[in-house]
Tab-separated table of C-alpha atoms in Angstrom:
chain	number	residue	atom	x	y	z
A	75	MET	CA	75.313	109.179	97.213
A	76	PRO	CA	77.324	107.343	100.147
A	77	ALA	CA	80.755	109.202	99.673
A	78	PHE	CA	84.160	108.371	101.639
A	79	LYS	CA	87.818	110.429	101.750
A	80	ALA	CA	89.921	108.301	100.811
A	81	PRO	CA	93.702	108.958	102.499
A	82	ALA	CA	94.839	109.281	99.643
A	83	PRO	CA	94.139	108.746	95.590
A	84	GLY	CA	91.847	106.097	94.922
A	85	PHE	CA	93.026	103.422	92.148
A	86	SER	CA	90.393	100.504	92.254
A	87	VAL	CA	87.420	99.883	93.773
A	88	ARG	CA	85.538	96.402	93.949
A	89	PHE	CA	82.127	95.445	95.810
A	90	SER	CA	82.198	91.579	97.566
A	91	PRO	CA	81.139	88.662	95.856
A	92	PHE	CA	80.258	87.674	99.312
A	93	HIS	CA	78.381	90.842	101.365
A	94	GLU	CA	76.425	93.157	99.774
A	95	ASN	CA	77.975	96.399	102.060
A	96	ARG	CA	80.889	95.666	101.852
A	97	LEU	CA	84.170	97.684	98.790
A	98	LEU	CA	87.838	96.912	98.681
A	99	ALA	CA	89.215	100.223	97.379
A	100	ALA	CA	92.506	100.434	96.331
A	101	THR	CA	95.646	104.132	96.993
A	102	SER	CA	98.711	105.767	96.557
A	103	GLN	CA	99.859	109.203	98.001
A	104	HIS	CA	101.282	111.254	95.182
A	105	PHE	CA	98.868	109.661	92.738
A	106	GLY	CA	101.129	107.014	93.239
A	107	LEU	CA	104.519	107.882	91.423
A	108	VAL	CA	105.671	108.020	95.112
A	109	GLY	CA	104.830	107.153	98.572
A	110	ASN	CA	102.787	104.520	100.662
A	111	GLY	CA	99.600	102.906	99.545
A	112	HIS	CA	96.415	102.037	101.313
A	113	LEU	CA	93.879	99.027	101.476
A	114	LEU	CA	90.386	100.021	102.340
A	115	VAL	CA	87.553	98.159	103.484
A	116	LEU	CA	84.646	100.448	103.651
A	117	ASP	CA	81.313	99.394	104.607
A	118	LEU	CA	77.886	100.519	102.754
A	119	SER	CA	75.916	101.427	106.050
A	120	ALA	CA	71.996	102.640	106.633
A	121	ALA	CA	73.066	104.700	109.461
A	122	GLY	CA	73.070	108.027	109.432
A	123	PRO	CA	71.625	111.862	109.421
A	124	GLY	CA	71.992	111.751	105.674
A	125	GLY	CA	71.173	108.375	104.188
A	126	PRO	CA	73.438	105.239	103.633
A	127	GLY	CA	76.872	106.562	104.716
A	128	LEU	CA	80.567	104.872	103.673
A	129	ALA	CA	82.189	103.796	106.675
A	130	PRO	CA	85.826	102.072	106.946
A	131	LEU	CA	85.873	99.350	108.956
A	132	PHE	CA	89.437	98.099	108.091
A	133	SER	CA	92.919	99.938	106.566
A	134	PHE	CA	95.917	98.583	105.387
A	135	PRO	CA	98.974	100.956	105.111
A	136	THR	CA	101.234	99.173	102.318
A	137	SER	CA	104.897	100.682	101.987
A	138	ASP	CA	104.859	101.432	97.985
A	139	ALA	CA	101.884	102.730	95.781
A	140	LEU	CA	99.019	100.287	95.519
A	141	PHE	CA	97.288	100.206	91.967
A	142	ASP	CA	94.698	97.395	92.165
A	143	CYS	CA	92.488	94.693	94.365
A	144	ALA	CA	90.481	92.796	93.819
A	145	TRP	CA	88.314	90.309	96.595
A	146	SER	CA	89.269	86.289	96.986
A	147	GLU	CA	86.346	84.035	95.381
A	148	SER	CA	86.632	81.138	97.915
A	149	HIS	CA	87.301	83.357	101.097
A	150	ASP	CA	85.185	86.139	102.133
A	151	SER	CA	88.069	87.479	104.085
A	152	LEU	CA	91.153	87.330	101.137
A	153	CYS	CA	92.059	89.667	98.761
A	154	ALA	CA	94.748	90.420	96.439
A	155	ALA	CA	96.743	93.866	95.759
A	156	ALA	CA	98.964	95.200	93.191
A	157	SER	CA	101.467	96.956	93.974
A	158	GLY	CA	104.021	99.766	92.868
A	159	ASP	CA	107.320	98.103	93.323
A	160	GLY	CA	106.545	94.707	92.052
A	161	SER	CA	104.876	92.521	94.176
A	162	VAL	CA	101.561	91.144	94.890
A	163	ARG	CA	99.618	91.063	98.211
A	164	LEU	CA	97.494	89.098	99.558
A	165	PHE	CA	95.610	90.005	103.112
A	166	ASP	CA	92.958	89.202	105.559
A	167	VAL	CA	91.191	91.471	106.384
A	168	THR	CA	90.140	89.522	109.341
A	169	LEU	CA	93.881	89.835	110.901
A	170	PRO	CA	95.525	92.871	112.338
A	171	PRO	CA	97.283	95.420	110.078
A	172	ALA	CA	100.778	93.555	111.731
A	173	GLN	CA	99.809	90.296	110.579
A	174	ASN	CA	99.578	91.530	107.373
A	175	PRO	CA	99.887	90.945	104.091
A	176	VAL	CA	99.633	87.249	105.253
A	177	ARG	CA	101.367	86.263	101.672
A	178	LEU	CA	103.267	88.555	100.207
A	179	PHE	CA	104.860	87.285	95.702
A	180	ARG	CA	107.873	89.547	95.069
A	181	GLU	CA	107.803	87.918	91.533
A	182	HIS	CA	108.005	90.693	88.896
A	183	ALA	CA	110.483	92.680	87.886
A	184	ARG	CA	108.586	95.748	87.577
A	185	GLU	CA	105.196	97.763	89.033
A	186	VAL	CA	102.032	94.958	89.477
A	187	HIS	CA	99.346	97.104	87.282
A	188	GLY	CA	96.096	94.865	87.506
A	189	ILE	CA	95.412	91.970	89.941
A	190	ASP	CA	91.679	89.417	88.686
A	191	TRP	CA	90.647	87.115	90.285
A	192	ASN	CA	89.560	83.928	89.000
A	193	PRO	CA	85.511	83.977	89.133
A	194	VAL	CA	84.699	80.547	87.427
A	195	ARG	CA	87.185	78.145	89.608
A	196	ARG	CA	88.150	80.011	92.404
A	197	ASP	CA	91.026	79.164	93.171
A	198	ALA	CA	94.058	80.909	91.404
A	199	PHE	CA	94.439	84.932	90.699
A	200	LEU	CA	96.461	86.783	87.791
A	201	SER	CA	98.647	89.822	87.870
A	202	ALA	CA	99.819	91.946	84.797
A	203	SER	CA	102.909	94.250	85.139
A	204	TRP	CA	105.227	96.532	83.282
A	205	ASP	CA	107.559	94.165	82.941
A	206	ASP	CA	105.480	92.516	80.243
A	207	THR	CA	104.107	89.550	81.470
A	208	LEU	CA	100.834	88.050	83.502
A	209	LYS	CA	101.541	85.115	86.285
A	210	LEU	CA	98.978	83.283	87.904
A	211	TRP	CA	98.622	82.797	91.285
A	212	SER	CA	97.359	80.612	94.071
A	213	PRO	CA	97.029	81.196	97.696
A	214	ASP	CA	97.711	78.680	98.991
A	215	ARG	CA	101.481	78.708	97.013
A	216	PRO	CA	104.120	80.724	97.835
A	217	ALA	CA	105.461	81.401	94.442
A	218	SER	CA	103.298	81.656	91.081
A	219	VAL	CA	102.281	78.972	88.941
A	220	ARG	CA	102.957	79.713	85.454
A	221	THR	CA	104.571	83.234	83.721
A	222	PHE	CA	102.701	84.164	80.265
A	223	ARG	CA	105.024	86.192	77.793
A	224	GLY	CA	104.087	87.756	74.378
A	225	HIS	CA	102.869	90.901	75.163
A	226	GLU	CA	105.893	93.961	73.650
A	227	TYR	CA	105.536	96.661	76.579
A	228	CYS	CA	103.618	96.965	79.789
A	229	VAL	CA	100.315	94.351	80.733
A	230	TYR	CA	98.170	97.012	82.011
A	231	ALA	CA	94.669	94.793	82.917
A	232	ALA	CA	93.631	91.045	83.066
A	233	ALA	CA	90.335	89.625	82.979
A	234	TRP	CA	89.359	85.902	83.113
A	235	SER	CA	86.287	84.923	80.925
A	236	ALA	CA	82.837	84.408	83.485
A	237	ARG	CA	82.704	81.827	82.050
A	238	HIS	CA	85.271	79.735	81.139
A	239	PRO	CA	87.688	78.415	84.080
A	240	ASP	CA	90.500	78.884	81.890
A	241	VAL	CA	90.334	81.914	79.854
A	242	PHE	CA	91.321	85.123	80.519
A	243	ALA	CA	92.661	88.106	78.601
A	244	SER	CA	95.290	90.842	78.559
A	245	ALA	CA	95.430	94.922	77.732
A	246	SER	CA	98.695	96.389	76.833
A	247	GLY	CA	100.326	99.020	75.873
A	248	ASP	CA	101.987	97.217	73.059
A	249	ARG	CA	98.218	98.239	71.289
A	250	THR	CA	96.966	94.451	71.303
A	251	ALA	CA	94.223	92.666	73.609
A	252	ARG	CA	95.037	89.278	74.200
A	253	VAL	CA	93.125	86.278	74.468
A	254	TRP	CA	94.764	83.084	76.542
A	255	ASP	CA	94.461	79.338	78.050
A	256	VAL	CA	96.559	78.865	81.211
A	257	ARG	CA	97.090	75.049	80.000
A	258	GLU	CA	98.875	77.389	77.057
A	259	PRO	CA	102.055	78.975	77.591
A	260	ALA	CA	101.681	81.518	74.411
A	261	PRO	CA	97.751	83.458	73.438
A	262	THR	CA	95.190	81.494	71.781
A	263	LEU	CA	94.650	85.265	69.432
A	264	VAL	CA	95.945	88.541	69.201
A	265	ILE	CA	93.911	91.418	68.679
A	266	PRO	CA	95.049	94.899	67.466
A	267	ALA	CA	92.800	95.960	69.328
A	268	HIS	CA	93.774	99.978	69.579
A	269	ASP	CA	95.951	102.530	67.280
A	270	HIS	CA	97.400	103.375	71.021
A	271	GLU	CA	97.913	101.817	74.251
A	272	VAL	CA	95.502	99.613	75.386
A	273	LEU	CA	94.164	100.539	78.624
A	274	SER	CA	91.531	98.152	80.488
A	275	LEU	CA	89.507	95.445	78.503
A	276	ASP	CA	86.428	93.037	80.308
A	277	TRP	CA	84.247	89.899	79.243
A	278	ASP	CA	80.387	90.385	78.914
A	279	LYS	CA	78.843	87.999	81.365
A	280	TYR	CA	76.410	86.584	79.033
A	281	ASP	CA	78.278	85.690	75.837
A	282	PRO	CA	81.727	84.256	76.496
A	283	SER	CA	82.478	85.279	72.981
A	284	ILE	CA	82.696	89.389	73.694
A	285	LEU	CA	85.357	91.189	75.131
A	286	ALA	CA	85.436	94.563	75.753
A	287	THR	CA	89.056	97.112	75.191
A	288	GLY	CA	89.182	100.674	76.459
A	289	SER	CA	92.301	102.611	75.174
A	290	VAL	CA	94.521	105.722	75.554
A	291	ASP	CA	92.566	106.505	71.752
A	292	LYS	CA	89.038	107.536	74.162
A	293	SER	CA	87.668	104.659	72.795
A	294	ILE	CA	85.892	101.600	73.457
A	295	ARG	CA	86.098	99.011	70.870
A	296	VAL	CA	83.161	95.736	71.386
A	297	TRP	CA	85.019	92.385	69.599
A	298	ASP	CA	83.432	88.887	69.096
A	299	VAL	CA	86.604	86.934	69.522
A	300	ARG	CA	85.260	84.278	67.475
A	301	SER	CA	84.976	87.270	64.120
A	302	PRO	CA	87.693	89.569	65.113
A	303	ARG	CA	89.152	91.116	62.448
A	304	ALA	CA	86.657	94.152	62.809
A	305	PRO	CA	85.119	95.691	65.501
A	306	LEU	CA	81.224	95.261	66.858
A	307	ALA	CA	81.110	98.169	68.452
A	308	GLN	CA	82.832	101.654	68.749
A	309	LEU	CA	81.947	103.558	71.457
A	310	ALA	CA	83.176	107.262	71.365
A	311	GLY	CA	82.107	109.873	73.753
A	312	HIS	CA	85.008	110.428	76.100
A	313	GLY	CA	87.061	112.644	76.227
A	314	TYR	CA	90.366	111.424	76.894
A	315	ALA	CA	92.155	108.237	77.552
A	316	VAL	CA	89.520	105.365	78.699
A	317	LYS	CA	91.304	103.639	82.973
A	318	ARG	CA	88.731	101.247	83.291
A	319	VAL	CA	85.571	98.933	81.595
A	320	LYS	CA	83.611	96.585	82.992
A	321	PHE	CA	80.410	94.291	81.876
A	322	SER	CA	77.347	94.589	83.484
A	323	PRO	CA	76.598	91.786	86.036
A	324	HIS	CA	72.599	91.867	85.396
A	325	GLN	CA	71.948	94.085	82.053
A	326	GLN	CA	73.642	92.119	78.540
A	327	GLY	CA	75.046	94.288	76.688
A	328	MET	CA	75.621	97.065	79.396
A	329	ILE	CA	79.237	98.397	79.795
A	330	MET	CA	80.210	100.749	82.658
A	331	SER	CA	83.814	103.395	82.121
A	332	CYS	CA	85.644	105.993	83.347
A	333	SER	CA	88.148	108.463	81.945
A	334	TYR	CA	91.138	110.924	82.320
A	335	ASP	CA	88.288	112.977	82.163
A	336	MET	CA	86.711	112.924	85.023
A	337	THR	CA	83.928	111.568	83.939
A	338	VAL	CA	81.934	107.509	84.174
A	339	CYS	CA	80.188	106.732	81.099
A	340	MET	CA	76.926	103.978	80.989
A	341	TRP	CA	76.408	102.012	77.328
A	342	ASP	CA	74.683	99.779	76.110
A	343	TYR	CA	76.615	98.981	72.384
A	344	ARG	CA	73.770	97.673	71.143
A	345	LYS	CA	71.872	99.829	70.785
A	346	GLU	CA	72.160	102.948	67.926
A	347	ASP	CA	72.501	105.582	71.408
A	348	ALA	CA	74.848	103.665	72.881
A	349	LEU	CA	75.055	106.148	75.736
A	350	LEU	CA	73.360	105.834	78.605
A	351	ALA	CA	74.570	108.056	80.984
A	352	ARG	CA	77.635	110.081	82.027
A	353	TYR	CA	78.465	111.339	86.048
A	354	GLY	CA	80.586	114.348	86.438
A	355	HIS	CA	80.705	113.565	90.085
A	356	HIS	CA	84.703	113.473	90.446
A	357	THR	CA	86.808	116.159	90.225
A	358	GLU	CA	89.921	114.414	89.164
A	359	PHE	CA	90.795	112.018	87.115
A	360	VAL	CA	88.704	108.899	87.664
A	361	ALA	CA	90.642	105.558	87.866
A	362	GLY	CA	88.495	102.865	89.392
A	363	ILE	CA	84.964	101.768	88.465
A	364	ASP	CA	82.588	98.513	89.841
A	365	MET	CA	79.301	96.998	89.583
A	366	SER	CA	77.593	94.912	92.680
A	367	VAL	CA	77.531	91.453	91.739
A	368	LEU	CA	74.845	91.431	94.749
A	369	THR	CA	72.557	94.239	94.264
A	370	GLU	CA	71.452	95.037	91.060
A	371	GLY	CA	72.138	98.334	89.341
A	372	LEU	CA	74.801	99.684	92.490
A	373	LEU	CA	77.803	101.430	90.678
A	374	ALA	CA	80.776	102.014	93.037
A	375	SER	CA	83.587	105.012	91.456
A	376	THR	CA	87.704	105.768	92.274
A	377	GLY	CA	89.553	108.942	91.285
A	378	TRP	CA	92.450	110.509	91.718
A	379	ASP	CA	90.337	113.309	93.953
A	380	GLU	CA	90.921	111.105	96.708
A	381	MET	CA	86.858	110.405	96.317
A	382	ILE	CA	85.084	107.243	96.785
A	383	TYR	CA	81.543	106.516	95.640
A	384	VAL	CA	78.506	104.086	95.609
A	385	TRP	CA	75.335	104.921	94.250
A	386	PRO	CA	72.414	103.627	91.761
A	387	PHE	CA	72.428	103.283	87.811
A	388	GLY	CA	69.305	105.956	87.299
A	389	SER	CA	70.167	108.512	89.951
A	390	ASP	CA	72.156	111.915	90.119
A	391	PRO	CA	75.181	111.100	92.268
A	392	ARG	CA	75.072	114.523	93.466
A	393	ALA	CA	71.392	114.800	94.369
A	394	MET	CA	71.891	111.576	96.934
Protein backbone atom coordinates (compact mmCIF):
# COMPACT_ATOMS: atom_id res chain seq x y z
CA MET A 1 0.00 0.00 0.00
CA PRO A 2 1.34 3.48 -0.82
CA ALA A 3 2.15 5.16 2.48
CA PHE A 4 3.80 8.34 3.70
CA LYS A 5 5.16 9.30 7.11
CA ALA A 6 3.90 12.83 7.85
CA PRO A 7 5.82 15.29 10.05
CA ALA A 8 3.03 15.26 12.65
CA PRO A 9 -0.27 13.53 13.47
CA GLY A 10 -2.72 13.58 10.56
CA PHE A 11 -6.17 15.12 10.88
CA SER A 12 -7.54 15.26 7.33
CA VAL A 13 -6.82 13.88 3.86
CA ARG A 14 -8.52 14.78 0.56
CA PHE A 15 -8.13 13.52 -3.02
CA SER A 16 -7.87 16.21 -5.67
CA PRO A 17 -10.98 16.61 -7.86
CA PHE A 18 -8.67 17.49 -10.79
CA HIS A 19 -5.60 15.23 -10.53
CA GLU A 20 -6.16 11.53 -9.87
CA ASN A 21 -2.72 11.09 -8.28
CA ARG A 22 -2.75 14.14 -6.00
CA LEU A 23 -3.77 14.34 -2.33
CA LEU A 24 -3.99 17.06 0.30
CA ALA A 25 -3.36 16.42 4.00
CA ALA A 26 -3.59 18.51 7.17
CA THR A 27 -1.33 17.65 10.10
CA SER A 28 -0.73 19.09 13.58
CA GLN A 29 2.00 18.76 16.16
CA HIS A 30 1.22 17.32 19.59
CA PHE A 31 -2.19 16.02 18.48
CA GLY A 32 -3.46 19.54 17.79
CA LEU A 33 -3.17 20.72 21.39
CA VAL A 34 -0.19 23.04 20.89
CA GLY A 35 2.41 23.62 18.22
CA ASN A 36 2.56 24.08 14.46
CA GLY A 37 0.79 22.50 11.54
CA HIS A 38 1.67 21.40 8.02
CA LEU A 39 -0.42 21.38 4.88
CA LEU A 40 0.96 18.66 2.60
CA VAL A 41 0.43 18.01 -1.11
CA LEU A 42 1.31 14.42 -2.01
CA ASP A 43 1.69 12.63 -5.33
CA LEU A 44 0.66 9.02 -5.83
CA SER A 45 3.55 8.17 -8.13
CA ALA A 46 4.04 5.03 -10.17
CA ALA A 47 7.79 4.91 -9.54
CA GLY A 48 9.58 2.90 -6.91
CA PRO A 49 10.93 -0.66 -6.52
CA GLY A 50 7.99 -1.65 -4.31
CA GLY A 51 5.33 -0.29 -6.64
CA PRO A 52 3.38 2.94 -6.28
CA GLY A 53 4.36 5.28 -3.49
CA LEU A 54 3.34 8.57 -1.93
CA ALA A 55 5.81 11.36 -2.56
CA PRO A 56 5.60 14.90 -1.16
CA LEU A 57 5.21 17.62 -3.78
CA PHE A 58 4.74 20.64 -1.52
CA SER A 59 4.75 21.36 2.21
CA PHE A 60 3.38 24.51 3.81
CA PRO A 61 4.17 25.03 7.51
CA THR A 62 1.66 26.96 9.60
CA SER A 63 1.98 28.68 12.97
CA ASP A 64 -0.90 26.73 14.49
CA ALA A 65 -2.58 23.33 14.21
CA LEU A 66 -4.55 22.36 11.09
CA PHE A 67 -7.70 20.30 11.65
CA ASP A 68 -9.19 20.02 8.16
CA CYS A 69 -8.52 20.85 4.52
CA ALA A 70 -10.37 20.97 1.22
CA TRP A 71 -9.44 21.38 -2.43
CA SER A 72 -11.05 24.12 -4.47
CA GLU A 73 -13.64 22.79 -6.90
CA SER A 74 -12.86 25.51 -9.45
CA HIS A 75 -9.03 25.89 -9.46
CA ASP A 76 -6.73 22.87 -9.34
CA SER A 77 -4.03 24.68 -7.35
CA LEU A 78 -6.21 26.29 -4.66
CA CYS A 79 -7.10 24.74 -1.32
CA ALA A 80 -8.36 25.85 2.08
CA ALA A 81 -7.36 24.80 5.59
CA ALA A 82 -9.03 25.05 9.01
CA SER A 83 -6.73 26.25 11.77
CA GLY A 84 -6.59 25.96 15.54
CA ASP A 85 -6.03 29.71 15.92
CA GLY A 86 -9.51 30.40 14.54
CA SER A 87 -8.31 31.32 11.06
CA VAL A 88 -9.24 29.97 7.65
CA ARG A 89 -6.26 29.84 5.28
CA LEU A 90 -6.36 29.79 1.48
CA PHE A 91 -3.31 28.33 -0.28
CA ASP A 92 -2.08 28.29 -3.86
CA VAL A 93 0.14 25.23 -4.13
CA THR A 94 1.93 26.61 -7.20
CA LEU A 95 3.42 29.37 -5.04
CA PRO A 96 6.29 28.90 -2.55
CA PRO A 97 5.61 28.76 1.22
CA ALA A 98 6.75 32.37 1.66
CA GLN A 99 3.88 33.53 -0.56
CA ASN A 100 1.28 31.41 1.23
CA PRO A 101 -1.36 31.59 2.46
CA VAL A 102 -2.69 33.80 -0.31
CA ARG A 103 -5.60 34.75 1.95
CA LEU A 104 -5.91 34.62 5.72
CA PHE A 105 -9.44 34.98 7.11
CA ARG A 106 -9.67 35.78 10.83
CA GLU A 107 -13.30 35.94 11.92
CA HIS A 108 -13.99 32.88 14.06
CA ALA A 109 -13.51 33.35 17.80
CA ARG A 110 -12.31 29.79 18.42
CA GLU A 111 -10.74 26.83 16.61
CA VAL A 112 -11.94 26.07 13.08
CA HIS A 113 -12.51 22.33 12.97
CA GLY A 114 -14.17 21.66 9.61
CA ILE A 115 -14.07 22.97 6.06
CA ASP A 116 -15.90 21.95 2.87
CA TRP A 117 -15.92 23.35 -0.67
CA ASN A 118 -19.18 23.60 -2.63
CA PRO A 119 -19.03 20.90 -5.37
CA VAL A 120 -22.02 22.28 -7.29
CA ARG A 121 -21.54 26.02 -7.31
CA ARG A 122 -17.75 25.66 -6.93
CA ASP A 123 -17.19 29.30 -5.96
CA ALA A 124 -17.70 29.06 -2.20
CA PHE A 125 -16.72 27.06 0.86
CA LEU A 126 -17.84 26.64 4.47
CA SER A 127 -16.01 26.68 7.78
CA ALA A 128 -17.27 25.09 11.02
CA SER A 129 -15.95 26.34 14.34
CA TRP A 130 -15.88 25.67 18.05
CA ASP A 131 -17.39 29.17 18.45
CA ASP A 132 -20.75 27.46 17.61
CA THR A 133 -21.01 29.11 14.15
CA LEU A 134 -20.48 28.34 10.50
CA LYS A 135 -19.28 30.84 7.92
CA LEU A 136 -19.69 31.02 4.15
CA TRP A 137 -16.66 32.24 2.21
CA SER A 138 -15.74 33.16 -1.34
CA PRO A 139 -12.03 33.04 -2.24
CA ASP A 140 -12.44 36.38 -4.03
CA ARG A 141 -13.85 38.26 -1.01
CA PRO A 142 -11.84 39.64 1.91
CA ALA A 143 -14.53 38.79 4.48
CA SER A 144 -17.12 36.08 4.99
CA VAL A 145 -20.32 36.22 2.97
CA ARG A 146 -22.57 35.07 5.82
CA THR A 147 -22.47 33.65 9.33
CA PHE A 148 -24.86 30.88 10.38
CA ARG A 149 -25.90 30.70 14.04
CA GLY A 150 -28.16 28.22 15.77
CA HIS A 151 -25.98 25.49 17.23
CA GLU A 152 -25.63 25.51 21.00
CA TYR A 153 -22.14 24.03 21.16
CA CYS A 154 -19.05 23.46 19.00
CA VAL A 155 -19.65 22.85 15.30
CA TYR A 156 -17.31 20.09 14.18
CA ALA A 157 -18.15 19.62 10.51
CA ALA A 158 -20.06 20.97 7.53
CA ALA A 159 -20.97 19.17 4.32
CA TRP A 160 -22.45 20.57 1.12
CA SER A 161 -25.18 18.71 -0.69
CA ALA A 162 -23.89 16.98 -3.82
CA ARG A 163 -26.98 18.06 -5.76
CA HIS A 164 -28.35 21.34 -4.35
CA PRO A 165 -26.00 24.34 -4.68
CA ASP A 166 -27.47 26.21 -1.68
CA VAL A 167 -27.98 23.34 0.79
CA PHE A 168 -25.53 22.10 3.42
CA ALA A 169 -25.60 20.26 6.74
CA SER A 170 -23.66 20.68 9.97
CA ALA A 171 -22.64 18.42 12.86
CA SER A 172 -22.31 19.68 16.42
CA GLY A 173 -21.50 18.85 19.98
CA ASP A 174 -25.06 19.88 20.83
CA ARG A 175 -26.00 16.37 19.57
CA THR A 176 -27.83 17.67 16.49
CA ALA A 177 -27.35 17.66 12.76
CA ARG A 178 -28.82 20.72 11.08
CA VAL A 179 -29.75 21.32 7.46
CA TRP A 180 -29.33 24.84 6.08
CA ASP A 181 -30.06 26.85 2.97
CA VAL A 182 -27.57 29.67 2.41
CA ARG A 183 -30.47 31.96 1.49
CA GLU A 184 -31.99 31.52 4.96
CA PRO A 185 -30.50 32.74 8.27
CA ALA A 186 -31.79 29.81 10.35
CA PRO A 187 -31.61 26.06 9.76
CA THR A 188 -34.43 24.54 7.74
CA LEU A 189 -34.24 21.29 9.74
CA VAL A 190 -32.88 20.27 13.15
CA ILE A 191 -32.33 16.54 13.68
CA PRO A 192 -31.70 15.29 17.26
CA ALA A 193 -29.30 12.84 15.66
CA HIS A 194 -27.54 11.16 18.60
CA ASP A 195 -27.45 11.05 22.39
CA HIS A 196 -23.85 12.26 22.32
CA GLU A 197 -21.81 14.74 20.30
CA VAL A 198 -22.09 14.51 16.50
CA LEU A 199 -18.58 14.72 15.02
CA SER A 200 -19.16 14.25 11.30
CA LEU A 201 -21.75 13.97 8.56
CA ASP A 202 -22.04 13.59 4.79
CA TRP A 203 -24.67 13.58 2.05
CA ASP A 204 -25.40 10.63 -0.20
CA LYS A 205 -24.04 11.46 -3.66
CA TYR A 206 -26.98 9.76 -5.43
CA ASP A 207 -29.98 10.57 -3.24
CA PRO A 208 -30.10 14.23 -2.12
CA SER A 209 -32.41 13.37 0.79
CA ILE A 210 -30.04 10.95 2.52
CA LEU A 211 -27.61 12.11 5.22
CA ALA A 212 -25.23 10.07 7.40
CA THR A 213 -23.98 11.16 10.84
CA GLY A 214 -21.16 9.85 13.02
CA SER A 215 -21.05 10.32 16.78
CA VAL A 216 -19.16 9.93 20.03
CA ASP A 217 -21.73 7.22 20.81
CA LYS A 218 -19.73 4.93 18.43
CA SER A 219 -22.54 4.69 15.89
CA ILE A 220 -23.35 5.91 12.38
CA ARG A 221 -26.94 6.81 11.62
CA VAL A 222 -28.48 7.32 8.20
CA TRP A 223 -31.34 9.78 7.83
CA ASP A 224 -33.94 10.69 5.24
CA VAL A 225 -34.32 14.44 5.75
CA ARG A 226 -37.87 14.26 4.35
CA SER A 227 -38.86 12.02 7.29
CA PRO A 228 -36.27 12.52 10.05
CA ARG A 229 -38.16 11.28 13.09
CA ALA A 230 -36.18 8.03 13.11
CA PRO A 231 -33.02 6.93 11.28
CA LEU A 232 -33.25 4.73 8.20
CA ALA A 233 -30.34 2.70 9.51
CA GLN A 234 -27.98 2.51 12.45
CA LEU A 235 -24.52 1.09 11.88
CA ALA A 236 -22.78 -0.30 14.96
CA GLY A 237 -19.29 -1.75 14.84
CA HIS A 238 -16.81 0.88 15.94
CA GLY A 239 -15.43 0.58 19.47
CA TYR A 240 -15.00 4.29 20.11
CA ALA A 241 -16.18 7.62 18.70
CA VAL A 242 -16.77 7.84 14.94
CA LYS A 243 -14.54 10.69 13.76
CA ARG A 244 -15.58 10.95 10.09
CA VAL A 245 -18.11 9.52 7.66
CA LYS A 246 -18.01 9.75 3.85
CA PHE A 247 -20.45 8.55 1.19
CA SER A 248 -18.96 6.91 -1.88
CA PRO A 249 -18.98 9.02 -5.07
CA HIS A 250 -19.33 5.81 -7.12
CA GLN A 251 -21.38 3.23 -5.19
CA GLN A 252 -24.82 4.20 -3.91
CA GLY A 253 -25.35 3.31 -0.27
CA MET A 254 -21.64 2.80 0.47
CA ILE A 255 -20.19 4.69 3.47
CA MET A 256 -16.61 4.96 4.68
CA SER A 257 -15.93 5.72 8.35
CA CYS A 258 -13.03 6.09 10.72
CA SER A 259 -12.82 6.02 14.48
CA TYR A 260 -10.76 6.52 17.59
CA ASP A 261 -10.75 2.71 17.75
CA MET A 262 -7.91 2.94 15.14
CA THR A 263 -9.96 1.36 12.34
CA VAL A 264 -11.46 2.34 9.00
CA CYS A 265 -14.73 0.66 8.02
CA MET A 266 -16.71 0.31 4.80
CA TRP A 267 -20.48 -0.12 4.96
CA ASP A 268 -23.55 -0.51 2.77
CA TYR A 269 -26.37 0.83 4.94
CA ARG A 270 -29.02 -0.81 2.73
CA LYS A 271 -27.81 -4.35 3.52
CA GLU A 272 -28.71 -6.44 6.55
CA ASP A 273 -25.03 -7.27 7.03
CA ALA A 274 -23.95 -3.69 6.51
CA LEU A 275 -20.25 -3.99 7.40
CA LEU A 276 -18.33 -4.69 4.16
CA ALA A 277 -14.75 -4.33 5.37
CA ARG A 278 -12.70 -3.32 8.39
CA TYR A 279 -9.12 -2.06 8.07
CA GLY A 280 -6.78 -1.97 11.05
CA HIS A 281 -3.60 -0.64 9.46
CA HIS A 282 -3.29 2.43 11.72
CA THR A 283 -1.74 2.22 15.18
CA GLU A 284 -3.38 5.34 16.61
CA PHE A 285 -6.66 7.26 16.27
CA VAL A 286 -7.78 7.55 12.64
CA ALA A 287 -8.85 11.14 12.02
CA GLY A 288 -9.15 11.58 8.25
CA ILE A 289 -10.54 9.55 5.34
CA ASP A 290 -11.53 10.13 1.73
CA MET A 291 -12.63 8.33 -1.43
CA SER A 292 -11.36 9.40 -4.83
CA VAL A 293 -13.86 10.94 -7.22
CA LEU A 294 -11.61 10.25 -10.21
CA THR A 295 -10.53 6.67 -9.47
CA GLU A 296 -13.32 4.34 -8.39
CA GLY A 297 -12.59 2.38 -5.23
CA LEU A 298 -9.45 4.28 -4.25
CA LEU A 299 -9.37 5.07 -0.51
CA ALA A 300 -7.17 7.22 1.72
CA SER A 301 -6.74 7.57 5.47
CA THR A 302 -4.58 9.43 7.97
CA GLY A 303 -4.25 9.33 11.73
CA TRP A 304 -2.40 10.26 14.86
CA ASP A 305 0.30 7.68 14.06
CA GLU A 306 1.51 10.28 11.51
CA MET A 307 0.80 7.91 8.62
CA ILE A 308 -1.08 8.58 5.36
CA TYR A 309 -2.23 5.53 3.39
CA VAL A 310 -3.81 5.01 -0.04
CA TRP A 311 -5.26 1.67 -1.14
CA PRO A 312 -7.99 0.20 -3.37
CA PHE A 313 -11.19 -1.08 -1.78
CA GLY A 314 -11.27 -4.86 -1.64
CA SER A 315 -7.54 -5.23 -0.96
CA ASP A 316 -5.62 -5.74 2.27
CA PRO A 317 -3.78 -2.47 2.96
CA ARG A 318 -0.97 -4.22 4.82
CA ALA A 319 -0.35 -6.67 1.96
CA MET A 320 0.58 -4.02 -0.57
